[in-house]
Amino acid sequence: MADKTFQLKIIAPERIFYEDDVTFVEFRTTEGDIGVYPGHISLTSIIAPGIVKIHTPSGEIREAALHEGFSEILADQVTILAEAVEWPEEIDINRAKEAQIRAERRIQSEDGDMDRAELALKRAIVRQRIAR
């Protein structure tokens, strides 16, 4: 019988954010949302800003804000190299709201790097969603 868990490792520049066995993990890629069970085919992907949902063997679902990075999916292991990742309690919601306002102003003024402004807006929205 196939194993019902796999190793999930989420690494951010400043720390190993998460490392444990899980039953399922969900996150957003540049191609769309993905869900991974044990035995998944090998795949690499580029991560887009979104919420990572970690399903533990005890049935708990933990959520965190995941901002850009790469994932490597193997049959028995998923590794996520994240530019930034935060638990809800680590997020300053007022700071996220201010970041959203700044990004929206940059987009409306069409002044500067639009891709960067749109990414900042997505990150601010994800932070607010997960912090609530």
CSV table of N, CA and C in Angstrom, one decimal:
chain,number,residue,atom,x,y,z
A,1,MET,N,0.8,-1.2,0.0
A,1,MET,CA,0.0,0.0,0.0
A,1,MET,C,0.9,1.2,0.0
A,2,ALA,N,0.5,2.2,-0.8
A,2,ALA,CA,1.3,3.5,-0.9
A,2,ALA,C,1.3,4.2,0.4
A,3,ASP,N,2.4,4.9,0.7
A,3,ASP,CA,2.4,5.8,1.9
A,3,ASP,C,1.4,6.9,1.7
A,4,LYS,N,0.8,7.3,2.8
A,4,LYS,CA,-0.2,8.3,2.8
A,4,LYS,C,0.3,9.7,3.1
A,5,THR,N,1.6,9.8,3.3
A,5,THR,CA,2.2,11.1,3.6
A,5,THR,C,3.5,11.3,2.7
A,6,PHE,N,3.9,12.5,2.7
A,6,PHE,CA,5.2,12.9,2.0
A,6,PHE,C,5.9,14.0,2.8
A,7,GLN,N,7.1,14.2,2.6
A,7,GLN,CA,7.9,15.3,3.3
A,7,GLN,C,7.7,16.6,2.5
A,8,LEU,N,7.3,17.6,3.3
A,8,LEU,CA,7.2,19.0,2.8
A,8,LEU,C,8.2,19.8,3.5
A,9,LYS,N,8.9,20.5,2.7
A,9,LYS,CA,10.0,21.5,3.2
A,9,LYS,C,9.8,22.8,2.5
A,10,ILE,N,9.5,23.8,3.3
A,10,ILE,CA,9.4,25.2,2.8
A,10,ILE,C,10.5,26.0,3.3
A,11,ILE,N,11.3,26.5,2.4
A,11,ILE,CA,12.6,27.3,2.8
A,11,ILE,C,12.4,28.7,2.4
A,12,ALA,N,12.6,29.6,3.3
A,12,ALA,CA,12.7,31.1,3.0
A,12,ALA,C,14.1,31.5,3.2
A,13,PRO,N,14.5,32.7,2.7
A,13,PRO,CA,15.9,33.1,2.8
A,13,PRO,C,16.4,33.1,4.3
A,14,GLU,N,15.6,33.4,5.2
A,14,GLU,CA,16.0,33.6,6.6
A,14,GLU,C,15.8,32.4,7.5
A,15,ARG,N,15.0,31.4,7.0
A,15,ARG,CA,14.7,30.3,7.9
A,15,ARG,C,14.1,29.1,7.1
A,16,ILE,N,14.2,27.9,7.7
A,16,ILE,CA,13.4,26.8,7.3
A,16,ILE,C,12.0,27.1,7.9
A,17,PHE,N,11.0,27.4,7.0
A,17,PHE,CA,9.7,27.8,7.5
A,17,PHE,C,8.9,26.6,7.9
A,18,TYR,N,9.0,25.5,7.2
A,18,TYR,CA,8.2,24.3,7.6
A,18,TYR,C,8.9,23.1,7.1
A,19,GLU,N,8.9,22.1,7.9
A,19,GLU,CA,9.5,20.8,7.5
A,19,GLU,C,8.9,19.7,8.3
A,20,ASP,N,8.1,18.9,7.6
A,20,ASP,CA,7.3,17.8,8.3
A,20,ASP,C,6.6,17.0,7.3
A,21,ASP,N,6.1,15.8,7.7
A,21,ASP,CA,5.3,15.0,6.8
A,21,ASP,C,3.9,15.6,6.7
A,22,VAL,N,3.3,15.6,5.5
A,22,VAL,CA,2.0,16.1,5.3
A,22,VAL,C,1.2,15.1,4.4
A,23,THR,N,-0.1,15.2,4.3
A,23,THR,CA,-0.9,14.4,3.5
A,23,THR,C,-1.3,15.0,2.2
A,24,PHE,N,-1.2,16.4,2.1
A,24,PHE,CA,-1.6,17.1,0.9
A,24,PHE,C,-1.1,18.5,1.1
A,25,VAL,N,-0.8,19.2,0.0
A,25,VAL,CA,-0.4,20.6,0.0
A,25,VAL,C,-1.0,21.3,-1.2
A,26,GLU,N,-1.4,22.5,-1.0
A,26,GLU,CA,-2.0,23.3,-2.1
A,26,GLU,C,-1.3,24.6,-2.2
A,27,PHE,N,-1.0,25.1,-3.4
A,27,PHE,CA,-0.4,26.4,-3.5
A,27,PHE,C,-0.7,26.9,-5.0
A,28,ARG,N,-0.4,28.2,-5.2
A,28,ARG,CA,-0.6,28.8,-6.5
A,28,ARG,C,0.7,28.9,-7.3
A,29,THR,N,0.6,28.5,-8.5
A,29,THR,CA,1.8,28.6,-9.4
A,29,THR,C,1.4,29.6,-10.5
A,30,THR,N,2.4,30.0,-11.4
A,30,THR,CA,2.1,30.9,-12.4
A,30,THR,C,1.1,30.3,-13.5
A,31,GLU,N,1.0,29.0,-13.4
A,31,GLU,CA,0.1,28.3,-14.3
A,31,GLU,C,-1.3,28.0,-13.7
A,32,GLY,N,-1.5,28.3,-12.4
A,32,GLY,CA,-2.7,28.1,-11.7
A,32,GLY,C,-2.5,27.4,-10.4
A,33,ASP,N,-3.6,27.1,-9.7
A,33,ASP,CA,-3.5,26.4,-8.4
A,33,ASP,C,-3.1,24.9,-8.6
A,34,ILE,N,-2.4,24.4,-7.7
A,34,ILE,CA,-1.9,23.0,-7.7
A,34,ILE,C,-2.1,22.3,-6.4
A,35,GLY,N,-2.5,21.1,-6.4
A,35,GLY,CA,-2.6,20.3,-5.2
A,35,GLY,C,-1.8,19.0,-5.3
A,36,VAL,N,-1.0,18.7,-4.3
A,36,VAL,CA,-0.1,17.6,-4.4
A,36,VAL,C,-0.4,16.5,-3.3
A,37,TYR,N,-0.6,15.3,-3.7
A,37,TYR,CA,-0.7,14.1,-2.9
A,37,TYR,C,0.5,13.3,-2.9
A,38,PRO,N,0.7,12.4,-2.0
A,38,PRO,CA,1.9,11.5,-2.1
A,38,PRO,C,1.8,10.7,-3.5
A,39,GLY,N,3.0,10.5,-4.1
A,39,GLY,CA,3.1,9.8,-5.3
A,39,GLY,C,2.9,10.7,-6.6
A,40,HIS,N,2.8,12.0,-6.4
A,40,HIS,CA,2.6,12.9,-7.5
A,40,HIS,C,3.8,12.8,-8.5
A,41,ILE,N,3.5,13.0,-9.8
A,41,ILE,CA,4.6,13.0,-10.8
A,41,ILE,C,5.6,14.1,-10.5
A,42,SER,N,6.8,13.8,-10.9
A,42,SER,CA,7.8,14.8,-10.7
A,42,SER,C,7.5,16.1,-11.6
A,43,LEU,N,7.7,17.2,-10.9
A,43,LEU,CA,7.4,18.5,-11.6
A,43,LEU,C,8.1,19.6,-10.9
A,44,THR,N,8.5,20.6,-11.6
A,44,THR,CA,9.0,21.9,-11.1
A,44,THR,C,8.0,23.0,-11.5
A,45,SER,N,7.9,24.0,-10.7
A,45,SER,CA,7.0,25.1,-11.1
A,45,SER,C,7.4,26.4,-10.4
A,46,ILE,N,7.0,27.5,-11.0
A,46,ILE,CA,7.2,28.8,-10.5
A,46,ILE,C,6.0,29.2,-9.6
A,47,ILE,N,6.3,29.6,-8.4
A,47,ILE,CA,5.2,30.0,-7.5
A,47,ILE,C,4.8,31.4,-7.7
A,48,ALA,N,3.5,31.6,-7.7
A,48,ALA,CA,2.9,33.0,-7.7
A,48,ALA,C,2.4,33.3,-6.3
A,49,PRO,N,2.2,34.6,-6.0
A,49,PRO,CA,1.7,35.0,-4.7
A,49,PRO,C,0.3,34.3,-4.4
A,50,GLY,N,0.2,33.7,-3.3
A,50,GLY,CA,-1.1,33.1,-2.9
A,50,GLY,C,-1.0,32.5,-1.5
A,51,ILE,N,-1.9,31.6,-1.2
A,51,ILE,CA,-2.0,31.0,0.1
A,51,ILE,C,-1.5,29.5,0.0
A,52,VAL,N,-0.6,29.1,0.8
A,52,VAL,CA,-0.3,27.7,0.8
A,52,VAL,C,-1.1,27.0,1.9
A,53,LYS,N,-1.7,25.9,1.6
A,53,LYS,CA,-2.5,25.2,2.6
A,53,LYS,C,-1.8,23.8,2.8
A,54,ILE,N,-1.5,23.6,4.0
A,54,ILE,CA,-0.7,22.4,4.5
A,54,ILE,C,-1.7,21.5,5.2
A,55,HIS,N,-1.9,20.3,4.7
A,55,HIS,CA,-2.8,19.3,5.3
A,55,HIS,C,-1.9,18.3,6.1
A,56,THR,N,-2.0,18.3,7.4
A,56,THR,CA,-1.2,17.4,8.3
A,56,THR,C,-1.9,16.1,8.4
A,57,PRO,N,-1.1,15.1,8.8
A,57,PRO,CA,-1.7,13.7,9.1
A,57,PRO,C,-2.8,13.7,10.2
A,58,SER,N,-2.8,14.7,11.1
A,58,SER,CA,-3.8,14.8,12.1
A,58,SER,C,-5.1,15.4,11.7
A,59,GLY,N,-5.1,15.9,10.4
A,59,GLY,CA,-6.3,16.5,9.9
A,59,GLY,C,-6.3,18.0,9.9
A,60,GLU,N,-5.3,18.6,10.6
A,60,GLU,CA,-5.2,20.0,10.7
A,60,GLU,C,-4.8,20.6,9.3
A,61,ILE,N,-5.4,21.8,9.0
A,61,ILE,CA,-5.0,22.5,7.8
A,61,ILE,C,-4.4,23.8,8.2
A,62,ARG,N,-3.1,24.0,7.9
A,62,ARG,CA,-2.4,25.3,8.3
A,62,ARG,C,-2.3,26.1,7.0
A,63,GLU,N,-2.5,27.4,7.1
A,63,GLU,CA,-2.4,28.3,6.0
A,63,GLU,C,-1.3,29.3,6.2
A,64,ALA,N,-0.7,29.7,5.2
A,64,ALA,CA,0.4,30.8,5.2
A,64,ALA,C,0.4,31.6,3.9
A,65,ALA,N,0.8,32.8,4.0
A,65,ALA,CA,1.0,33.6,2.8
A,65,ALA,C,2.3,33.2,2.1
A,66,LEU,N,2.3,32.9,0.9
A,66,LEU,CA,3.4,32.4,0.1
A,66,LEU,C,3.6,33.4,-1.0
A,67,HIS,N,4.8,34.0,-1.1
A,67,HIS,CA,5.1,35.0,-2.1
A,67,HIS,C,6.3,34.6,-3.0
A,68,GLU,N,6.0,34.2,-4.2
A,68,GLU,CA,7.0,33.9,-5.2
A,68,GLU,C,8.0,32.8,-4.8
A,69,GLY,N,8.5,32.2,-5.7
A,69,GLY,CA,9.5,31.2,-5.5
A,69,GLY,C,9.4,30.0,-6.5
A,70,PHE,N,10.0,28.9,-6.1
A,70,PHE,CA,10.0,27.7,-7.0
A,70,PHE,C,9.6,26.5,-6.2
A,71,SER,N,9.0,25.5,-6.8
A,71,SER,CA,8.7,24.3,-6.2
A,71,SER,C,9.3,23.1,-6.9
A,72,GLU,N,9.8,22.1,-6.2
A,72,GLU,CA,10.2,20.8,-6.8
A,72,GLU,C,9.3,19.8,-6.2
A,73,ILE,N,8.6,19.1,-7.0
A,73,ILE,CA,7.7,18.0,-6.6
A,73,ILE,C,8.2,16.7,-7.0
A,74,LEU,N,8.4,15.8,-6.0
A,74,LEU,CA,8.8,14.4,-6.3
A,74,LEU,C,7.8,13.5,-5.7
A,75,ALA,N,7.8,12.2,-5.9
A,75,ALA,CA,6.8,11.3,-5.4
A,75,ALA,C,6.7,11.3,-3.9
A,76,ASP,N,7.8,11.5,-3.2
A,76,ASP,CA,7.8,11.4,-1.7
A,76,ASP,C,8.2,12.7,-1.1
A,77,GLN,N,8.4,13.8,-1.8
A,77,GLN,CA,8.9,15.0,-1.2
A,77,GLN,C,8.5,16.2,-2.1
A,78,VAL,N,8.2,17.3,-1.4
A,78,VAL,CA,7.9,18.6,-2.1
A,78,VAL,C,8.8,19.6,-1.4
A,79,THR,N,9.6,20.3,-2.2
A,79,THR,CA,10.5,21.4,-1.6
A,79,THR,C,10.0,22.7,-2.3
A,80,ILE,N,9.7,23.7,-1.4
A,80,ILE,CA,9.4,25.0,-1.9
A,80,ILE,C,10.5,26.0,-1.5
A,81,LEU,N,11.1,26.7,-2.4
A,81,LEU,CA,12.0,27.7,-2.1
A,81,LEU,C,11.3,29.0,-2.3
A,82,ALA,N,11.0,29.7,-1.2
A,82,ALA,CA,10.1,30.9,-1.2
A,82,ALA,C,10.9,32.1,-1.0
A,83,GLU,N,10.5,33.2,-1.8
A,83,GLU,CA,11.1,34.5,-1.6
A,83,GLU,C,10.7,35.0,-0.2
A,84,ALA,N,9.4,34.8,0.1
A,84,ALA,CA,8.9,35.1,1.5
A,84,ALA,C,7.7,34.2,1.8
A,85,VAL,N,7.5,33.9,3.0
A,85,VAL,CA,6.4,33.1,3.5
A,85,VAL,C,6.1,33.5,4.9
A,86,GLU,N,4.8,33.6,5.3
A,86,GLU,CA,4.5,34.1,6.6
A,86,GLU,C,3.2,33.4,7.1
A,87,TRP,N,3.3,33.1,8.4
A,87,TRP,CA,2.1,32.6,9.1
A,87,TRP,C,1.2,33.8,9.4
A,88,PRO,N,-0.1,33.6,9.5
A,88,PRO,CA,-1.0,34.8,9.7
A,88,PRO,C,-0.6,35.6,10.9
A,89,GLU,N,-0.2,35.0,12.0
A,89,GLU,CA,0.2,35.8,13.2
A,89,GLU,C,1.4,36.7,13.0
A,90,GLU,N,2.2,36.5,11.9
A,90,GLU,CA,3.4,37.2,11.7
A,90,GLU,C,3.1,38.4,10.8
A,91,ILE,N,1.9,38.6,10.3
A,91,ILE,CA,1.6,39.7,9.4
A,91,ILE,C,1.0,40.9,10.1
A,92,ASP,N,1.6,42.0,9.8
A,92,ASP,CA,1.1,43.3,10.3
A,92,ASP,C,0.0,43.8,9.3
A,93,ILE,N,-1.3,43.6,9.6
A,93,ILE,CA,-2.3,43.9,8.6
A,93,ILE,C,-2.3,45.4,8.2
A,94,ASN,N,-2.0,46.3,9.2
A,94,ASN,CA,-2.0,47.7,8.8
A,94,ASN,C,-0.9,48.0,7.8
A,95,ARG,N,0.3,47.4,7.9
A,95,ARG,CA,1.4,47.5,7.0
A,95,ARG,C,0.9,47.0,5.6
A,96,ALA,N,0.2,45.9,5.6
A,96,ALA,CA,-0.2,45.3,4.4
A,96,ALA,C,-1.3,46.2,3.7
A,97,LYS,N,-2.1,46.8,4.4
A,97,LYS,CA,-3.1,47.8,3.9
A,97,LYS,C,-2.4,49.0,3.2
A,98,GLU,N,-1.4,49.5,3.9
A,98,GLU,CA,-0.6,50.6,3.4
A,98,GLU,C,0.1,50.2,2.1
A,99,ALA,N,0.7,49.0,2.1
A,99,ALA,CA,1.4,48.5,0.9
A,99,ALA,C,0.4,48.4,-0.3
A,100,GLN,N,-0.8,48.0,0.0
A,100,GLN,CA,-1.8,47.9,-1.0
A,100,GLN,C,-2.2,49.3,-1.6
A,101,ILE,N,-2.3,50.3,-0.7
A,101,ILE,CA,-2.6,51.6,-1.2
A,101,ILE,C,-1.5,52.2,-2.0
A,102,ARG,N,-0.2,52.0,-1.6
A,102,ARG,CA,0.9,52.4,-2.4
A,102,ARG,C,1.0,51.8,-3.8
A,103,ALA,N,0.7,50.5,-3.8
A,103,ALA,CA,0.8,49.7,-5.1
A,103,ALA,C,-0.3,50.2,-6.0
A,104,GLU,N,-1.5,50.4,-5.5
A,104,GLU,CA,-2.6,50.9,-6.3
A,104,GLU,C,-2.4,52.3,-6.8
A,105,ARG,N,-1.7,53.1,-6.0
A,105,ARG,CA,-1.4,54.5,-6.5
A,105,ARG,C,-0.4,54.4,-7.7
A,106,ARG,N,0.6,53.5,-7.5
A,106,ARG,CA,1.6,53.4,-8.6
A,106,ARG,C,1.0,52.9,-9.9
A,107,ILE,N,0.1,51.9,-9.7
A,107,ILE,CA,-0.6,51.4,-10.9
A,107,ILE,C,-1.5,52.5,-11.6
A,108,GLN,N,-2.2,53.2,-10.8
A,108,GLN,CA,-3.1,54.3,-11.3
A,108,GLN,C,-2.3,55.4,-12.0
A,109,SER,N,-1.1,55.7,-11.5
A,109,SER,CA,-0.3,56.8,-12.1
A,109,SER,C,0.5,56.3,-13.3
A,110,GLU,N,0.6,54.9,-13.4
A,110,GLU,CA,1.4,54.3,-14.5
A,110,GLU,C,2.8,54.9,-14.5
A,111,ASP,N,3.3,55.1,-13.3
A,111,ASP,CA,4.7,55.7,-13.2
A,111,ASP,C,5.6,54.6,-12.6
A,112,GLY,N,6.6,54.2,-13.4
A,112,GLY,CA,7.5,53.2,-12.9
A,112,GLY,C,7.2,51.8,-13.4
A,113,ASP,N,7.7,50.8,-12.7
A,113,ASP,CA,7.7,49.4,-13.2
A,113,ASP,C,6.3,48.8,-12.8
A,114,MET,N,5.5,48.7,-13.8
A,114,MET,CA,4.1,48.2,-13.6
A,114,MET,C,4.1,46.7,-13.1
A,115,ASP,N,5.0,45.9,-13.6
A,115,ASP,CA,5.0,44.5,-13.1
A,115,ASP,C,5.3,44.4,-11.6
A,116,ARG,N,6.3,45.3,-11.2
A,116,ARG,CA,6.6,45.3,-9.8
A,116,ARG,C,5.5,45.8,-8.9
A,117,ALA,N,4.8,46.8,-9.4
A,117,ALA,CA,3.6,47.4,-8.7
A,117,ALA,C,2.5,46.4,-8.6
A,118,GLU,N,2.2,45.6,-9.7
A,118,GLU,CA,1.2,44.6,-9.7
A,118,GLU,C,1.5,43.5,-8.7
A,119,LEU,N,2.8,43.1,-8.7
A,119,LEU,CA,3.2,42.0,-7.8
A,119,LEU,C,3.1,42.5,-6.3
A,120,ALA,N,3.5,43.8,-6.0
A,120,ALA,CA,3.3,44.3,-4.7
A,120,ALA,C,1.9,44.3,-4.3
A,121,LEU,N,1.0,44.6,-5.2
A,121,LEU,CA,-0.5,44.6,-4.9
A,121,LEU,C,-0.9,43.2,-4.6
A,122,LYS,N,-0.5,42.2,-5.4
A,122,LYS,CA,-0.9,40.9,-5.1
A,122,LYS,C,-0.4,40.4,-3.7
A,123,ARG,N,0.8,40.7,-3.4
A,123,ARG,CA,1.3,40.3,-2.1
A,123,ARG,C,0.6,41.0,-1.0
A,124,ALA,N,0.3,42.2,-1.1
A,124,ALA,CA,-0.5,42.9,0.0
A,124,ALA,C,-1.9,42.3,0.2
A,125,ILE,N,-2.5,42.0,-0.9
A,125,ILE,CA,-3.9,41.4,-0.8
A,125,ILE,C,-3.8,40.0,-0.2
A,126,VAL,N,-2.8,39.2,-0.6
A,126,VAL,CA,-2.6,37.9,0.0
A,126,VAL,C,-2.4,38.0,1.5
A,127,ARG,N,-1.5,38.9,1.9
A,127,ARG,CA,-1.2,39.1,3.4
A,127,ARG,C,-2.5,39.5,4.1
A,128,GLN,N,-3.3,40.4,3.6
A,128,GLN,CA,-4.5,40.7,4.3
A,128,GLN,C,-5.5,39.6,4.4
A,129,ARG,N,-5.6,38.8,3.3
A,129,ARG,CA,-6.6,37.7,3.3
A,129,ARG,C,-6.2,36.7,4.4
A,130,ILE,N,-4.9,36.3,4.5
A,130,ILE,CA,-4.4,35.3,5.4
A,130,ILE,C,-4.4,35.8,6.8
A,131,ALA,N,-4.2,37.1,7.0
A,131,ALA,CA,-4.2,37.7,8.4
A,131,ALA,C,-5.5,37.8,9.0
A,132,ARG,N,-6.6,37.7,8.3
A,132,ARG,CA,-8.0,37.9,8.8
A,132,ARG,C,-8.4,36.6,9.5
